[in-house]
Coordinates of C-alpha atoms in Angstrom, one line a residue:
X945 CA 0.0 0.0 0.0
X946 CA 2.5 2.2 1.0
X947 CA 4.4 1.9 -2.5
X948 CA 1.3 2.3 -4.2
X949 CA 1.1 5.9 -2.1
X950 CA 4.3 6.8 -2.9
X951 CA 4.2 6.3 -7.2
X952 CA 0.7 8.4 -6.9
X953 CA 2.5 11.1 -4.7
X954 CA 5.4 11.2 -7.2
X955 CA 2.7 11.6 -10.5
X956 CA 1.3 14.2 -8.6
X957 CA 4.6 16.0 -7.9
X958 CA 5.6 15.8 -11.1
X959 CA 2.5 17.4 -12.9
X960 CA 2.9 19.8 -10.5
X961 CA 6.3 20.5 -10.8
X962 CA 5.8 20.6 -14.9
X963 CA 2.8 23.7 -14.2
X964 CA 5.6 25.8 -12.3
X965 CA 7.9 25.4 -14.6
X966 CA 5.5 25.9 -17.5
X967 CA 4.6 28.9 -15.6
X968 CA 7.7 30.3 -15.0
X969 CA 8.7 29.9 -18.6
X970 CA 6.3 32.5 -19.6
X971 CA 3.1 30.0 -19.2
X972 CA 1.5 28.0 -22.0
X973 CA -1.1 29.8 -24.1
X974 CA -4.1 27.7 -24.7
X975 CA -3.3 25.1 -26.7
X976 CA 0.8 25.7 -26.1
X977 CA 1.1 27.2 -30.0
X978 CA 3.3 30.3 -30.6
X979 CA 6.9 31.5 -29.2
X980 CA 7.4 30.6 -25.5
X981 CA 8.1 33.9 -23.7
X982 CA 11.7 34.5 -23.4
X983 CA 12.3 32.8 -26.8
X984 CA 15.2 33.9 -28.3
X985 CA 13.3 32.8 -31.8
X986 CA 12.0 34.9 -34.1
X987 CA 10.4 33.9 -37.1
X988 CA 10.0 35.6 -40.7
X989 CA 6.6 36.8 -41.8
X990 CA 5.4 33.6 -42.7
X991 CA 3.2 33.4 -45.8
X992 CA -0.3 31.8 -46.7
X993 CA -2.4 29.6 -43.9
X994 CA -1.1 29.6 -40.3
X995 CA -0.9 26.3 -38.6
X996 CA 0.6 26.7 -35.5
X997 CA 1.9 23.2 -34.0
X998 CA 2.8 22.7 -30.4
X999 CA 5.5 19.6 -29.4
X1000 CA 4.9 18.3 -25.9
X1001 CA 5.8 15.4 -23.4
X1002 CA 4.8 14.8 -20.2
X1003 CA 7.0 13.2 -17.5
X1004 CA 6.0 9.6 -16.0
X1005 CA 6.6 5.9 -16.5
X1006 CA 8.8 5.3 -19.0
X1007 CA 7.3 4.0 -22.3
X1008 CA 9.9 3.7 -25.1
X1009 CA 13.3 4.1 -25.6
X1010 CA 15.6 5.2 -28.5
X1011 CA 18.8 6.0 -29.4
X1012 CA 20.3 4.9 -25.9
X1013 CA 17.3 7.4 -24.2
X1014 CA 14.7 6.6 -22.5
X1015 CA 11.8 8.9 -22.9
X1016 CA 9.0 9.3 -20.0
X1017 CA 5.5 9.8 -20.1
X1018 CA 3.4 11.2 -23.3
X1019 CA 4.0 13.0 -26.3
X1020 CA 1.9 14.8 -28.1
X1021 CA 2.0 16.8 -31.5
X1022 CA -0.9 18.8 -31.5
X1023 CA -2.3 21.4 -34.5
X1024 CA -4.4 24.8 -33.6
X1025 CA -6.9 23.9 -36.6
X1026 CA -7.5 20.5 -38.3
X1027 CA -8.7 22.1 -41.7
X1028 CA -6.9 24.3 -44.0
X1029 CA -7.5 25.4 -47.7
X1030 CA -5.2 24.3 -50.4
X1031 CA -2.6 26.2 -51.4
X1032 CA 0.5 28.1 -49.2
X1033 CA 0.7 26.4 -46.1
X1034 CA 3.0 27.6 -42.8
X1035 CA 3.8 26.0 -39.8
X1036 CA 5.4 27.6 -36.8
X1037 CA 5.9 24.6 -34.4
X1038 CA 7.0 25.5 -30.8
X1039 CA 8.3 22.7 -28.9
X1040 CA 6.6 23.1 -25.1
X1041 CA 8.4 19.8 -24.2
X1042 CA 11.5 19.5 -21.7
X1043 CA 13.4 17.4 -24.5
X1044 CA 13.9 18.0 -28.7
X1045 CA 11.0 17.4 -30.8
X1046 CA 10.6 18.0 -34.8
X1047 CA 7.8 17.7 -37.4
X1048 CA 8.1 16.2 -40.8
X1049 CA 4.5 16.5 -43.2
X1050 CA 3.6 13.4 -44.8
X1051 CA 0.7 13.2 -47.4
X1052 CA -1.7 10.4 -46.0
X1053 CA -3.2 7.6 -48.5
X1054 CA -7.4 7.0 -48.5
X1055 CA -6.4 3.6 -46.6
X1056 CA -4.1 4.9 -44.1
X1057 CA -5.2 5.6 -40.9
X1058 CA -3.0 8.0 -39.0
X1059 CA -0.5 6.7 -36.7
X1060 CA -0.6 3.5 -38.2
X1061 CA 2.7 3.7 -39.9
X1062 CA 4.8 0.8 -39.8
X1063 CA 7.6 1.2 -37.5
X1064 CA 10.7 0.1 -37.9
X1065 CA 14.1 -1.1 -35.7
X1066 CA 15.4 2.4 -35.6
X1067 CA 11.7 3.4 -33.7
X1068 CA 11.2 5.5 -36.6
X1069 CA 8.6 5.5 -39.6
X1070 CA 9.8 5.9 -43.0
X1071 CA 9.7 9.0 -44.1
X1072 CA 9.7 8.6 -48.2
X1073 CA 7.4 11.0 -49.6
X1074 CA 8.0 14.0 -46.9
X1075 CA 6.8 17.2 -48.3
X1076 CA 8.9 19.1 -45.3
X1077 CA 10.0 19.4 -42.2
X1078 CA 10.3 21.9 -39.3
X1079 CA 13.3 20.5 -37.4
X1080 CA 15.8 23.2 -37.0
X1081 CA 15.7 25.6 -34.0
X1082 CA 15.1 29.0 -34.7
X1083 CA 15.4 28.1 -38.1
X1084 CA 13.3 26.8 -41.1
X1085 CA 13.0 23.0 -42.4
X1086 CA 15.4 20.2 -41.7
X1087 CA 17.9 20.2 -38.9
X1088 CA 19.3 18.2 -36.0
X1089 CA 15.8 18.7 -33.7
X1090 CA 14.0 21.6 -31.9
X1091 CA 15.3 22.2 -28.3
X1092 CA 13.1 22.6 -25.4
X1093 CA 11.3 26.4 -25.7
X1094 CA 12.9 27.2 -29.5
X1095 CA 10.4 27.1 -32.5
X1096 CA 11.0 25.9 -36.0
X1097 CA 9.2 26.8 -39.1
X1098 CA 8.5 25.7 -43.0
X1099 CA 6.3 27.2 -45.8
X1100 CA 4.9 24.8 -48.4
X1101 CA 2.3 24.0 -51.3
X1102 CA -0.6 21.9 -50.4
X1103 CA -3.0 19.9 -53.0
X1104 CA -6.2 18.9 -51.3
X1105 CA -6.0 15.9 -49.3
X1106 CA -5.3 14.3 -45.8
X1107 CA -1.7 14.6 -44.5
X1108 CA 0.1 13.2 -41.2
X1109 CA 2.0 15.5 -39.2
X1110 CA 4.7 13.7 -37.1
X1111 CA 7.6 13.7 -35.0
X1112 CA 9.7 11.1 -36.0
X1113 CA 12.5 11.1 -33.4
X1114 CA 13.1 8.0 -32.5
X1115 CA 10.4 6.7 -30.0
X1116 CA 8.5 9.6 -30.5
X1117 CA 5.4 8.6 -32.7
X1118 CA 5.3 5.4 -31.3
X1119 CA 4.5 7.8 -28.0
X1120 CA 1.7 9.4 -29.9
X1121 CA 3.4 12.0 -31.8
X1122 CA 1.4 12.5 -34.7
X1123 CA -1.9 14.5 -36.2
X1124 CA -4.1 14.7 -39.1
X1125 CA -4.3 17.9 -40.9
X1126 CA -6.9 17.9 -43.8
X1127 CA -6.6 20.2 -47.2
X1128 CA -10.0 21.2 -48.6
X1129 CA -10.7 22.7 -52.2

């Protein structure tokens, strides 16, 4: 009993202690999109539709590992609007986590459900196909990973259709990672 105290004390603690920091980094706007206060990030006018993208992971029991880390709790890749119109297309993606985060925008077939992609021994998805990424921080498209509290950004052309927006760290969409983002006429 007493170990089963002490875990639901720590969970506790530990959401806790992530809505002070989260506070004391400027707070999280609903929904976590945007520059986190104090960023030392700023963007370009970014052109055609908005979609602002928040990376997140919450601390607890560890669920996956990668790359010799273990990574705690879950992860979430979240989008401030699910529907866009075709055309110009910007994301500004703000990683609200406490480790690095990315997105990469894959076009989704009629069949595919999203985060159903095959996985493979790296804990990653295959990313043929990509139309971009926003995985640089401070910076636009491909890069190394966005740090904790630093913003990436990319500007593309989309046709109508449904595409999956991902993190594909390793581990990370296997921890939930990923959203649907539809393209209307």
């Amino acid at each position: 009993m007493q170990v089963v105290l002490g875990i639901v004390a720590a969970l506790i603690l530990t959401g806790v202690s992530v809505l002070v920091v989260g506070t004391l980094r400027g707070g999280v706007n609903p929904g976590g999109y945007g520059f986190p206060a104090g960023s030392s990030c700023t963007a370009p006018t970014l052109s055609g539709t908005l979609v602002n993208v928040a990376l997140t992971n919450m601390g607890g029991p560890m669920m996956g590992q990668g790359n010799g880390m273990m990574y705690g709790g879950t992860m979430r890749l979240s989008a401030d609007r699910a529907t866009v119109p075709q055309g110009t297309v910007s994301f500004l993606v703000t990683n609200r986590g406490s480790i690095d985060h990315e997105m990469t925008i894959l076009p989704l077939s009629d069949s595919q459900t999203v985060g159903s992609r095959p996985i493979g021994g790296d804990a990653k998805i295959d990313e043929a196909g990509s139309l971009g990424h926003a995985a640089t921080s401070c910076g636009e498209g491909e890069g190394q990973g966005v740090v904790p509290g630093a913003s990436s950004w990319v500007t593309i052309t989309l046709a109508p259709g449904r595409y999956e927006l991902v993190c594909n760290l390793s581990g990370h969409y296997a921890a939930g990672m990923y959203t649907q983002l539809t393209v209307t006429k």
